[in-house]
XYZ file of C-alpha atoms in Angstrom:
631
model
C -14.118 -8.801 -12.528
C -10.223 -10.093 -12.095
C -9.281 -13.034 -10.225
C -8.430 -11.080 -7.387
C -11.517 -9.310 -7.143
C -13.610 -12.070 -7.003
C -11.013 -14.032 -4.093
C -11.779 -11.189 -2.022
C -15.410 -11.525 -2.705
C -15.006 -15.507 -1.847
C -12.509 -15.362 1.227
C -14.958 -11.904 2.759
C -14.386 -13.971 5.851
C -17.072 -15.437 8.557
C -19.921 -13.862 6.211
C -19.646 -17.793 4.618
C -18.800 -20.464 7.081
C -16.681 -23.262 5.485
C -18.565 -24.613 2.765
C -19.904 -28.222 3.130
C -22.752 -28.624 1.019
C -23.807 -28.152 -2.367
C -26.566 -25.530 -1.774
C -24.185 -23.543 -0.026
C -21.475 -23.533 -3.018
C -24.809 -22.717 -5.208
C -24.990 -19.291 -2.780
C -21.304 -18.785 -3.559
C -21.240 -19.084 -7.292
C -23.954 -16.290 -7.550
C -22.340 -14.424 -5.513
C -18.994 -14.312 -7.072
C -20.460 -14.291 -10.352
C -22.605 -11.216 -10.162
C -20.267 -9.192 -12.194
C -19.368 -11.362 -14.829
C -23.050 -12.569 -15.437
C -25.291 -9.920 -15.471
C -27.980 -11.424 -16.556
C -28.387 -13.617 -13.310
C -29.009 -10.947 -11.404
C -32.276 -11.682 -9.296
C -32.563 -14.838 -10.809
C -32.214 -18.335 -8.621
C -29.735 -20.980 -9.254
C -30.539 -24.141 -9.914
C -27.476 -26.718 -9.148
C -29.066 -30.061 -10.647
C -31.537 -28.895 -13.357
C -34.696 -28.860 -11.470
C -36.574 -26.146 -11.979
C -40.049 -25.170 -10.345
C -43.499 -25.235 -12.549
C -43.906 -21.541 -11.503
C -43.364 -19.691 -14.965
C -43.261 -16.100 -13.324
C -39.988 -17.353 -11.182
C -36.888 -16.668 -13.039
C -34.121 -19.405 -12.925
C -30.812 -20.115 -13.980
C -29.645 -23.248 -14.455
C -26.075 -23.933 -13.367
C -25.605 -25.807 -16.498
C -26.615 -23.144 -18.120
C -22.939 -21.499 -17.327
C -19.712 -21.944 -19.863
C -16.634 -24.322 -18.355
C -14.887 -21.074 -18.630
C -16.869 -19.401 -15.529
C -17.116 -21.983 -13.905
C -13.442 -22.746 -13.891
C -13.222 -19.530 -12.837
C -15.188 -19.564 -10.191
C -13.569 -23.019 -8.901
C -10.174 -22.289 -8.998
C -10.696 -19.843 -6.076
C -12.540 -21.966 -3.996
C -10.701 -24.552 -1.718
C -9.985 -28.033 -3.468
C -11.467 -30.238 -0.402
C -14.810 -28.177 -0.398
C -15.313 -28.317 -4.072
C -14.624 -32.552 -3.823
C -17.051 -32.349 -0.575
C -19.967 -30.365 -2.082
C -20.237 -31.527 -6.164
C -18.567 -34.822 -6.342
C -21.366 -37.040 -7.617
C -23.725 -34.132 -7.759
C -23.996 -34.686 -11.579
C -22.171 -35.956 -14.425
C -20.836 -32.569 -15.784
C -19.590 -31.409 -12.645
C -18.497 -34.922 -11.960
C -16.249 -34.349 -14.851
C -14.994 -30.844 -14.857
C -14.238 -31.188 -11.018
C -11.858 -34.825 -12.396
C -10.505 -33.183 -15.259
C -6.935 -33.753 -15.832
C -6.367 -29.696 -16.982
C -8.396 -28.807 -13.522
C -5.736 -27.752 -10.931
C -6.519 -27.818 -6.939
C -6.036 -25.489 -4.529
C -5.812 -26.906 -0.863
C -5.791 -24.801 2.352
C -6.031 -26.268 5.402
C -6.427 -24.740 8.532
C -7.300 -25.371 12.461
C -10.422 -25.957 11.635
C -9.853 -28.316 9.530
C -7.647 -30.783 11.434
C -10.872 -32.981 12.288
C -11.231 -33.412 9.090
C -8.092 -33.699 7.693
C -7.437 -37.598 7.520
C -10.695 -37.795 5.449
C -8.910 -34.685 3.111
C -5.897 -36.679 2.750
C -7.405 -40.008 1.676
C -10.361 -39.030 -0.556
C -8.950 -35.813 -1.975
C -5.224 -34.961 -1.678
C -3.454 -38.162 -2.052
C -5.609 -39.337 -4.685
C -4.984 -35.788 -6.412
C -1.580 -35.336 -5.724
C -1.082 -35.024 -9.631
C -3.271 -31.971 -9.825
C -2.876 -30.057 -6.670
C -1.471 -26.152 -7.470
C -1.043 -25.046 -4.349
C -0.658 -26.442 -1.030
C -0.677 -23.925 2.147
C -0.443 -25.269 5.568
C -1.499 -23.237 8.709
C -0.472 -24.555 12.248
C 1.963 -26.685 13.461
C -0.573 -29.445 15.268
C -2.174 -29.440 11.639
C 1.041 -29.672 9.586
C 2.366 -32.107 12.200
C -1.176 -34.299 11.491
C -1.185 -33.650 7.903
C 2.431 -35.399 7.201
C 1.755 -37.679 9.410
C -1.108 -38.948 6.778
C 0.686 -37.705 3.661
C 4.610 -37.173 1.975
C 4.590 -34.648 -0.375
C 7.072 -36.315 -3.466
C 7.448 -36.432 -6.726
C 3.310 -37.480 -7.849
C 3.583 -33.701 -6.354
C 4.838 -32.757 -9.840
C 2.273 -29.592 -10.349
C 2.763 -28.311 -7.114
C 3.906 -24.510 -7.718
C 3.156 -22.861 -3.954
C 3.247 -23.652 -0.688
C 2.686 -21.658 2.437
C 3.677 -23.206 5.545
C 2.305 -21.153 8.554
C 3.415 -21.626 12.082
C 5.674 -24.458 12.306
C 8.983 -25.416 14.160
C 12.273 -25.533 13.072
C 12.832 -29.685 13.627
C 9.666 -29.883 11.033
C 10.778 -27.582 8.248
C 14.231 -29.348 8.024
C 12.582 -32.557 7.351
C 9.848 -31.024 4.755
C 12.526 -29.288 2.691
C 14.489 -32.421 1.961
C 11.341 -33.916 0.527
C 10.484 -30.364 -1.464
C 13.488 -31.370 -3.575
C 11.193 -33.796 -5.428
C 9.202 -31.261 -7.012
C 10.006 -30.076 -10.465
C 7.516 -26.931 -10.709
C 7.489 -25.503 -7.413
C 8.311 -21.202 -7.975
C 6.982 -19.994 -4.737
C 7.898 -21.203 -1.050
C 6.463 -18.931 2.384
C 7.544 -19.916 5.706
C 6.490 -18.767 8.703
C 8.040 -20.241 12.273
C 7.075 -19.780 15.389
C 9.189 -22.047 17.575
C 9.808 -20.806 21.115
C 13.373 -22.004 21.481
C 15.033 -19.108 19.825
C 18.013 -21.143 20.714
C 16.911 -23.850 17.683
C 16.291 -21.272 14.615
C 20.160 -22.020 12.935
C 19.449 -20.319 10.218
C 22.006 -21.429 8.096
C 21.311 -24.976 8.044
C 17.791 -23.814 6.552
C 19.023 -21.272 4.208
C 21.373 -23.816 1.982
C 17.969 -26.513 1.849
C 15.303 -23.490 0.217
C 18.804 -22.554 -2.312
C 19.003 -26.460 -3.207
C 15.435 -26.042 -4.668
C 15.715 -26.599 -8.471
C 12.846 -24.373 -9.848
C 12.175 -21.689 -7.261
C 11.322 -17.985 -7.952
C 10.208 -16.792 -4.896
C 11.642 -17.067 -1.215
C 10.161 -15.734 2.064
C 11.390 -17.284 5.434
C 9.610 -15.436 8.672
C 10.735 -15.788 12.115
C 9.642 -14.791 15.879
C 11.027 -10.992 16.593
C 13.904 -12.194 18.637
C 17.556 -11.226 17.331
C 19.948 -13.898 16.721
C 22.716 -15.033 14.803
C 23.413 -16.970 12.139
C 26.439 -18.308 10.241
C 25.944 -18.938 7.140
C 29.352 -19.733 4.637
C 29.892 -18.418 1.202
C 28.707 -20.551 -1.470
C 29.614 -24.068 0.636
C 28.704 -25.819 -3.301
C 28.568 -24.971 -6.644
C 24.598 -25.128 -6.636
C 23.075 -21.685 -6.849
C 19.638 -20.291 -6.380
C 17.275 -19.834 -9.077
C 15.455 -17.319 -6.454
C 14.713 -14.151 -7.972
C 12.036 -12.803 -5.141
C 13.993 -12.938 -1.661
C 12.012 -11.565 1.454
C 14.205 -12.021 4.549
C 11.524 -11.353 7.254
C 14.021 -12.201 10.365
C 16.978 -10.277 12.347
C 20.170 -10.400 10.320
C 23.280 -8.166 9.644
C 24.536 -7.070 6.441
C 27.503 -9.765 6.819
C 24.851 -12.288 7.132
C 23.122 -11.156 4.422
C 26.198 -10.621 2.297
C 26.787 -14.538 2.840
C 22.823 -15.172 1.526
C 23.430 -13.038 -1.271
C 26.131 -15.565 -2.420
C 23.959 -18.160 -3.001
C 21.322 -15.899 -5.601
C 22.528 -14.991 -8.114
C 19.495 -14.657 -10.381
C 17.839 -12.081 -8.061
C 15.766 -9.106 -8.967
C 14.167 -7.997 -5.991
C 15.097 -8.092 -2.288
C 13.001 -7.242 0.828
C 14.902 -7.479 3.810
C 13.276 -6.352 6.877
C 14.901 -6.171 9.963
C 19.079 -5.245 9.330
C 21.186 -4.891 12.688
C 24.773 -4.352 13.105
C 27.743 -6.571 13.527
C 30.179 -6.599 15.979
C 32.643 -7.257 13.677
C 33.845 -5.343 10.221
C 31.580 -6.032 7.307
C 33.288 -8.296 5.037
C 34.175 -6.574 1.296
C 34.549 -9.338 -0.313
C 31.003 -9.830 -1.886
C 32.490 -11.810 -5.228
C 29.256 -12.788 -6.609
C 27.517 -10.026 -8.831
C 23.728 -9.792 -8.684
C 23.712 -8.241 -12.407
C 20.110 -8.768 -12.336
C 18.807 -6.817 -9.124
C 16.107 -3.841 -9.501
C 14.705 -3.388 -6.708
C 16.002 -3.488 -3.119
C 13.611 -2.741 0.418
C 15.008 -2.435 3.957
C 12.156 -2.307 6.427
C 14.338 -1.234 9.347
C 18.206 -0.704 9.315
C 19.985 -0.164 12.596
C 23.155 -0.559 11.332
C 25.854 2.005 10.673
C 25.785 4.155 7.458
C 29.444 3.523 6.650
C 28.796 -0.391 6.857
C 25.747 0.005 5.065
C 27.715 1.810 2.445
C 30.302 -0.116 1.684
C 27.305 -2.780 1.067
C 25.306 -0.823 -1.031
C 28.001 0.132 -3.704
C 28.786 -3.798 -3.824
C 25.078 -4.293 -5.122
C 23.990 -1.794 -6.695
C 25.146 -1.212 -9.888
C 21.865 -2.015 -11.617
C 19.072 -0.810 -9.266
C 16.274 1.631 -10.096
C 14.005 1.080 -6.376
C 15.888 1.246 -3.402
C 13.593 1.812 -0.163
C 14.795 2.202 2.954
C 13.377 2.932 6.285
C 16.074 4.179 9.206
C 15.359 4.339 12.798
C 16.943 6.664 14.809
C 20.584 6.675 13.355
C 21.567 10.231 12.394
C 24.297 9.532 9.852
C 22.338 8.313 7.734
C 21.412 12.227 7.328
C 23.879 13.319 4.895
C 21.942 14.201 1.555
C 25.605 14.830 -0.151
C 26.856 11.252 0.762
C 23.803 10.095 -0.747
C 24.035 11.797 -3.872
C 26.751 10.890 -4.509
C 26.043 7.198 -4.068
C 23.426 8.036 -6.085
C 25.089 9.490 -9.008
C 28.575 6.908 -8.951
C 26.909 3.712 -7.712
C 23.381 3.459 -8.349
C 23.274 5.286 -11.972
C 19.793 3.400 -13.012
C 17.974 4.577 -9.831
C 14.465 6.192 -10.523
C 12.486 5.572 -7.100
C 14.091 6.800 -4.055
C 12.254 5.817 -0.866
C 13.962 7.496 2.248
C 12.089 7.220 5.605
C 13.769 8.255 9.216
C 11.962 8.631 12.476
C 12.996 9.614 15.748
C 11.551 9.097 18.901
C 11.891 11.847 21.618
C 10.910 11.386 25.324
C 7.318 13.006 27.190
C 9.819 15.352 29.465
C 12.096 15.797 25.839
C 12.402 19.673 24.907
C 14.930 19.045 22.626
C 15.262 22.332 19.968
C 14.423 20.363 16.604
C 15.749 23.224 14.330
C 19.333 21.460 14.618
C 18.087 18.294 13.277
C 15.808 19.564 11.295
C 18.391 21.402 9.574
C 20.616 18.568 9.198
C 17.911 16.807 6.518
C 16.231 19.357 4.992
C 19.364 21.608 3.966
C 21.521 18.552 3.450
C 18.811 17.387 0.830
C 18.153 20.569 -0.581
C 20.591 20.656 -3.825
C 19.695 20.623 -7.652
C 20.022 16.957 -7.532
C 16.820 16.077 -5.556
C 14.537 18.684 -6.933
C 15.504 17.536 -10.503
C 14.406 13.908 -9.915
C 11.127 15.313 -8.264
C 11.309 13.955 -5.551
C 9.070 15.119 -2.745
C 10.618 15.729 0.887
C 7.689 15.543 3.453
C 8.262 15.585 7.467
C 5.762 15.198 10.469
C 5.839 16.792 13.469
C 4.124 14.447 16.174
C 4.161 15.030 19.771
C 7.040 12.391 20.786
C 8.178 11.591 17.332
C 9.644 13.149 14.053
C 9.114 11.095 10.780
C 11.738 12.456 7.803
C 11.114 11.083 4.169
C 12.159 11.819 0.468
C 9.850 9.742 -1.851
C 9.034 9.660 -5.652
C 6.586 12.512 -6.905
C 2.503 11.916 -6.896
C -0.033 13.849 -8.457
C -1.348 14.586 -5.216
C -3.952 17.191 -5.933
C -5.104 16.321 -9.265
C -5.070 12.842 -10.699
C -5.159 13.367 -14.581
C -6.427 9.864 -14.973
C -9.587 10.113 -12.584
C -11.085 12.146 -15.206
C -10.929 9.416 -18.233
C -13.642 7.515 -19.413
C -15.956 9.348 -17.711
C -19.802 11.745 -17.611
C -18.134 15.049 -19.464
C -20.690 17.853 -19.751
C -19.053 21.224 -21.566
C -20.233 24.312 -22.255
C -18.794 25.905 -25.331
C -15.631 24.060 -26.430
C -14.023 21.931 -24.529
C -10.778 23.535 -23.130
C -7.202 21.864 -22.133
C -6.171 20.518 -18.988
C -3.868 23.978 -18.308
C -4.228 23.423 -14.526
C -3.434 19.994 -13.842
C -0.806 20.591 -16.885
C 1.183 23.865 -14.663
C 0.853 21.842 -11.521
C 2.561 18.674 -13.089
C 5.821 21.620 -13.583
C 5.828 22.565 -9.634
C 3.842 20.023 -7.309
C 7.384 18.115 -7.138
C 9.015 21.235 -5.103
C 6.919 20.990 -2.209
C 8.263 20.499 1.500
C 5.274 18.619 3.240
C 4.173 18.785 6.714
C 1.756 15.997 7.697
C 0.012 16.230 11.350
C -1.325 12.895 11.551
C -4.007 11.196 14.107
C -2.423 8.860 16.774
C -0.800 8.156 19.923
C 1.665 10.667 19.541
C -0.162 13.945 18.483
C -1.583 15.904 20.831
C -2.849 19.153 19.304
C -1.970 21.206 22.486
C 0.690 24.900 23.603
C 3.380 22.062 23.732
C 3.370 20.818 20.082
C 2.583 24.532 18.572
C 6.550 25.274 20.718
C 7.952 21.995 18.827
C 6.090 23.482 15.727
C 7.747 26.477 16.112
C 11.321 25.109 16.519
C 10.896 23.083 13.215
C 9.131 25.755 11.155
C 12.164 28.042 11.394
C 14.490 25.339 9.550
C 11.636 24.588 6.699
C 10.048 26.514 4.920
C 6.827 24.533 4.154
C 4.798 24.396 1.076
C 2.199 21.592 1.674
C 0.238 20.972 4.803
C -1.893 17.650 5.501
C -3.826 17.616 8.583
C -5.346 14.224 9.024
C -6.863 14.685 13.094
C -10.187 15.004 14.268
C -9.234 16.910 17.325
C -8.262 19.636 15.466
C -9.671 23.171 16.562
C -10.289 26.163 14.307
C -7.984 28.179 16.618
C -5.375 25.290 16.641
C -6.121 25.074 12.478
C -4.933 29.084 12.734
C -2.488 28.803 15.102
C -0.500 26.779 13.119
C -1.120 28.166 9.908
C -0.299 31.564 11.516
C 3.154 30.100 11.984
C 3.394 28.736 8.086
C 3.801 31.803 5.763
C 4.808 29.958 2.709
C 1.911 26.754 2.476
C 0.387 26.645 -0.603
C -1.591 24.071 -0.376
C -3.394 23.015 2.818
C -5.555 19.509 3.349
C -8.043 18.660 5.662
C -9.384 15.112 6.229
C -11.909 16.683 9.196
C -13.458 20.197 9.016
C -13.642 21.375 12.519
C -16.895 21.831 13.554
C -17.587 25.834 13.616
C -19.845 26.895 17.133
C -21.549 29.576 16.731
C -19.040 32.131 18.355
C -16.801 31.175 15.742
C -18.635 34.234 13.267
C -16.725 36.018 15.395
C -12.887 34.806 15.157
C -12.205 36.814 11.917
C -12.130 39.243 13.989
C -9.526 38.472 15.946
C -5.338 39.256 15.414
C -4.470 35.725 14.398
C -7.196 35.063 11.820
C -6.339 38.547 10.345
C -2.587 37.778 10.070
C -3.453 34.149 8.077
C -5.792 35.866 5.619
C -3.177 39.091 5.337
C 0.180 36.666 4.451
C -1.266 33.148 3.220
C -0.468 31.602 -0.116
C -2.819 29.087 -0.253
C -3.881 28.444 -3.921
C -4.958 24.672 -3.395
C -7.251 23.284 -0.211
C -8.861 19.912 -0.213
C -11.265 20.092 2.624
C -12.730 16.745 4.198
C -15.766 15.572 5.427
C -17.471 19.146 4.985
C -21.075 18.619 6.957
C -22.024 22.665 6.130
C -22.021 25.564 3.976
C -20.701 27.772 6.423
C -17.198 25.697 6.813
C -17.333 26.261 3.054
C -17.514 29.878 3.700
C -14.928 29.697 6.195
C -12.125 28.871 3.531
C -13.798 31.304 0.991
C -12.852 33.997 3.528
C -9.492 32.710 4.696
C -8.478 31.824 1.683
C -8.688 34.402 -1.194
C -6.295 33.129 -3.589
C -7.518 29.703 -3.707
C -7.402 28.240 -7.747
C -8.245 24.752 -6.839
C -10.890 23.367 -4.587
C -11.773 19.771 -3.436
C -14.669 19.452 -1.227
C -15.770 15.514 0.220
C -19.294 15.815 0.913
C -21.171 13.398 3.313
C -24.474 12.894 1.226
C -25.529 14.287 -2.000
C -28.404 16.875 -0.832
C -26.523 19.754 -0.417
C -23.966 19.279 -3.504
C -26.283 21.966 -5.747
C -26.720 24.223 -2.471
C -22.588 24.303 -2.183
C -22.205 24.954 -6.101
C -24.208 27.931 -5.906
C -22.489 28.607 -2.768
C -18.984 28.869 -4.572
C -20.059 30.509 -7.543
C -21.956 33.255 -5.783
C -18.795 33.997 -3.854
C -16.278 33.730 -7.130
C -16.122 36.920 -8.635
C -15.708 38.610 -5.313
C -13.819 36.442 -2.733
C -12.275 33.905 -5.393
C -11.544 35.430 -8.587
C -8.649 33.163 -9.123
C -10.407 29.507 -8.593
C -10.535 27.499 -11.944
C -11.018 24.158 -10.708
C -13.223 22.541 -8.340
C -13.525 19.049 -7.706
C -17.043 17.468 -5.374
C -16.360 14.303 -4.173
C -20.107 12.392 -3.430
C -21.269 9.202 -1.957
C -23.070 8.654 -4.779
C -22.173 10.681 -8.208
C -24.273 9.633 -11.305
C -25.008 11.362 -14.598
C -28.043 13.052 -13.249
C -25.955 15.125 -10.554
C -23.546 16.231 -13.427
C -26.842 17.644 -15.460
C -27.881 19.081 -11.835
C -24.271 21.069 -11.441
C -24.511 22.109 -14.706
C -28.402 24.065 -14.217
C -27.072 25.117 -11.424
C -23.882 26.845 -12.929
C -26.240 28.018 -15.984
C -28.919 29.689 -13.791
C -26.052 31.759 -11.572
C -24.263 32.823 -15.024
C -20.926 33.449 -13.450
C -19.152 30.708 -15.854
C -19.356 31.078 -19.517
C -17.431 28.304 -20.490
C -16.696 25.270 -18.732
C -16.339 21.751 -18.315
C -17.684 18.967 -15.993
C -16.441 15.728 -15.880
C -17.234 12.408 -13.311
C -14.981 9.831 -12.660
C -16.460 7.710 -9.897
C -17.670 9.336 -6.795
C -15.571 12.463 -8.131
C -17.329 15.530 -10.114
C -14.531 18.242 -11.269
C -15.379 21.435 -12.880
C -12.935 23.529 -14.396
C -13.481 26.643 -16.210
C -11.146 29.244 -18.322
C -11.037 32.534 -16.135
């Protein structure tokens, strides 16, 4: 169990009130500790070595536990509770809890302001030595808490501090104090101060660069643009910041100017860019040799300002991610390669995201636009790097994005260290081996479930418009209101999808026996490629059968099943309907609520007793089962 496993176990939220007393701690340690002890399970914890005359009660006695867990188990639980609930309690605790090599964690919030004059004298000041982090939420709390306590330099282990919800008049006067400490890497500021008129950003900027040991920045304001002037470089101090988030309005000659200042950076998240009213300044002098990675949440800026910034920057980066809203030239896939290939030479993640918004009353003909990405992206250059182009189609909205390839369909690492059961020898991983070659050429269309798709005669006439630009490979349908008539409808319109996901099977009335009958049902089964379905959800055999029928040159299967009962019923299913329906499928994948070795021995009788696969292989990884089998 990591560290972070067992915070998220601790901090599960209201399901433990704030700890106060010992017995309640007691409760905690078990439960954090379950994985990492297993031999307290269903035993009782005793905290101060009494234990009951009852022999056939078993008990564990918390001495009983190394330092090691229970450091463990302390350093993720908040410094003033762990002073509150074992000081005095006994004279091991009383010792590890005082130990010099012991480092505190304080967070104080609302809740705590009552309190917090009581935290300050008994356990912060007192500790000020061994406190690790430090995070601060509210300002009538942070306002109380200095009031009763100056962080300096007895701070001297101090590495974090998260100050939530303060004003600007506050911070100015805490970071001239945080210049004391000699080991603090990470700083995260949030302000809310409702006189957007007060946030001068650059007269907070230059204090966090003064820091002497800092690694990580992040500096959050209220969603309000504004401006800020900040000068190049106004001393020969730099930053030792190599983590900048900039979570606040700013152009890119604003952030130009911060830039300045860093020169030991290696990532940057910046996520709100707007444009200048004025020229963006090329005169960027200091080099960030060291930068990797760069993130832009939202850019509304130009494209040729925002290129004339990038190729000052980017010599060395390998991530760039970038989200655009609404500004068309940033649609030029040539420009981009060749930024690409002249200015960003290292680059090996390419994270491109565009939406735009169109109106209710909006009948705009998307093939233009659509054409504009997907041809303008469609060279060599992007299909060598594998990276995946992927588009949905929403009611009122059009989402465009180029990102790096995933093994969608078949993870080749869910199957290791797993349940294997083989028939015969075991054979190689051909399939997920020839997908690995072609998976990165698809062209995804993703109808997803919100406020802007309504599965209605209105989006299958945007459909329309965009499928005559694209020709898609890949379609992921994640909406419960989809219809098996919509479902063919649309697929009637998609003559080149290969691979089709469902995340809800529609449920199939009992008129629905009759739709393959019908012209548009005939024309999907007559033209459709479809060699890979992953079907969600899946409630009955007969939506099984469905996609048998529809789908006759499916190779790989993925079925999510909502309880375990019927997983034998569906194998027999599938393999009664293989040699006749689905002579090509090689690979089939269950996906179970709860998959154990006895439901691979199950799948296997049942395979054995059809005799319609000689030699094969079943392997679990989790709540996933795969089968594969040589044809």
């Amino acid at each position: 169990m990591t560290i972070e496993e067992m915070n998220e176990k601790c901090m599960e939220g209201s399901c433990l009130k704030r700890i106060g007393q010992a017995e309640d701690i007691a409760n905690l340690i078990v439960f954090v500790i379950s994985d990492l002890c297993p031999f307290m399970t269903g035993a009782n914890l005793v905290v101060d070595g009494a234990r009951s005359s009852d022999e056939s009660t078993s008990y564990t006695c918390l001495e009983d536990l190394s330092n090691e867990v229970l450091y463990e188990i302390l350093e993720n639980l908040d410094g003033c509770d762990i002073y509150k609930s074992f000081s005095n309690l006994n004279n091991r605790l009383q010792t590890l809890i005082t130990s010099s090599s012991f480092l505190l964690q304080i967070k104080l919030v609302p809740e705590s302001k009552h309190l917090l004059e009581d935290h300050c004298q008994h356990v912060i000041i007192p500790n000020s030595h061994r406190i690790r982090s430090l995070h601060l939420h509210g300002q009538s709390l942070i306002d109380t808490f200095f009031n009763h306590c100056i962080i300096d330099s007895s701070f001297h282990r101090l590495q974090s501090i998260r100050l939530n919800g303060l004003k600007v008049e506050k911070l100015l006067i805490i970071l001239f104090y945080l210049k004391s400490l000699p080991r603090l890497f990470t700083l995260t500021i949030f302000i809310n101060d409702e006189n957007y008129d007060d946030l001068h950003l650059e007269n907070i900027y230059p204090l966090i660069f003064s820091l002497p040991t800092l690694k990580y920045s992040k500096l959050s304001t209220p969603g309000s643009a504004f401006r800020m002037n900040i000068t190049h470089a106004m001393n020969k101090t730099f930053s030792t910041i190599e983590y900048l988030v900039i979570d606040h309005y700013c152009t890119l000659n604003e952030l130009n100017s911060i830039l300045h200042y860093t020169p030991q950076l290696r990532r940057l998240s910046c996520n709100r860019v707007i444009g200048s009213d004025e020229k963006f300044k090329e005169d960027l002098s200091m080099k960030l040799p060291h930068l990797k990675c760069i993130r832009f949440g939202e850019i509304w800026a130009a494209f040729d300002e925002f290129e004339v910034f990038i190729k000052e920057i980017s010599s060395q980066l390998q991530i760039l991610r970038i989200h655009i809203c609404s500004k068309k030239d940033y649609l030029n896939g040539n420009l981009w390669e060749q930024l690409i290939k002249k200015y960003m030479p290292q680059l090996k993640t390419f994270d491109f995201h565009f939406d735009q918004y169109f109106g209710d009353e909006c009948e705009i003909d998307l093939s233009d636009l659509l054409d504009e990405f997907i041809n303008r992206f469609n060279s060599p250059f992007w299909i060598e790097r594998k990276w995946i182009r992927e588009l949905q189609v929403l009611s009122r909205k059009i989402f465009f994005s180029i990102h790096p390839y995933r093994e969608e369909w078949i993870g080749r690492h869910e199957h290791m260290n797993t349940d294997t059961y083989s028939k015969q020898n075991s054979m190689e991983d051909n399939y997920i081996s020839n997908q690995e070659k072609t998976d990165h050429r698809i062209m995804e269309l993703t109808i997803g479930n919100n406020e802007y798709t309504t599965l209605n005669r209105r989006y299958i006439k945007r459909l329309k418009s965009a499928v005559k630009a694209i020709q898609f490979t890949h379609l992921d349908i994640d909406n419960d209101g989809m219809s098996i008539k919509m479902l063919l409808d649309i697929l009637s319109l998609l003559p080149n999808i290969e691979s089709l996901k469902l995340s809800f099977i529609p449920i199939l009335q009992l008129e629905s026996v009759f739709i393959e009958d019908t012209k548009n049902y005939q024309s999907v089964l007559a033209f459709n490629k479809l060699t890979k379905v992953k079907l969600g959800q899946v409630t009955e055999e007969q939506q099984i059968q469905f996609f048998i029928n529809l789908c006759p040159h499916i190779e790989y299967l993925e079925v999510e099943c909502m309880s375990n009962t019927g997983v034998p019923s569906l194998m027999k299913l599938i393999s009664m309907n293989r040699r006749t329906r689905i002579p090509n499928l090689c690979y089939l994948c269950f996906i179970i609520p709860i998959a154990d070795e006895n439901m691979v021995r199950t799948l296997a009788m049942t395979i054995d007793s059809e005799t319609v696969i000689d030699n094969y292989t079943i392997q679990r990884s989790g709540n996933k089962i795969s089968i594969q089998w040589t044809l």
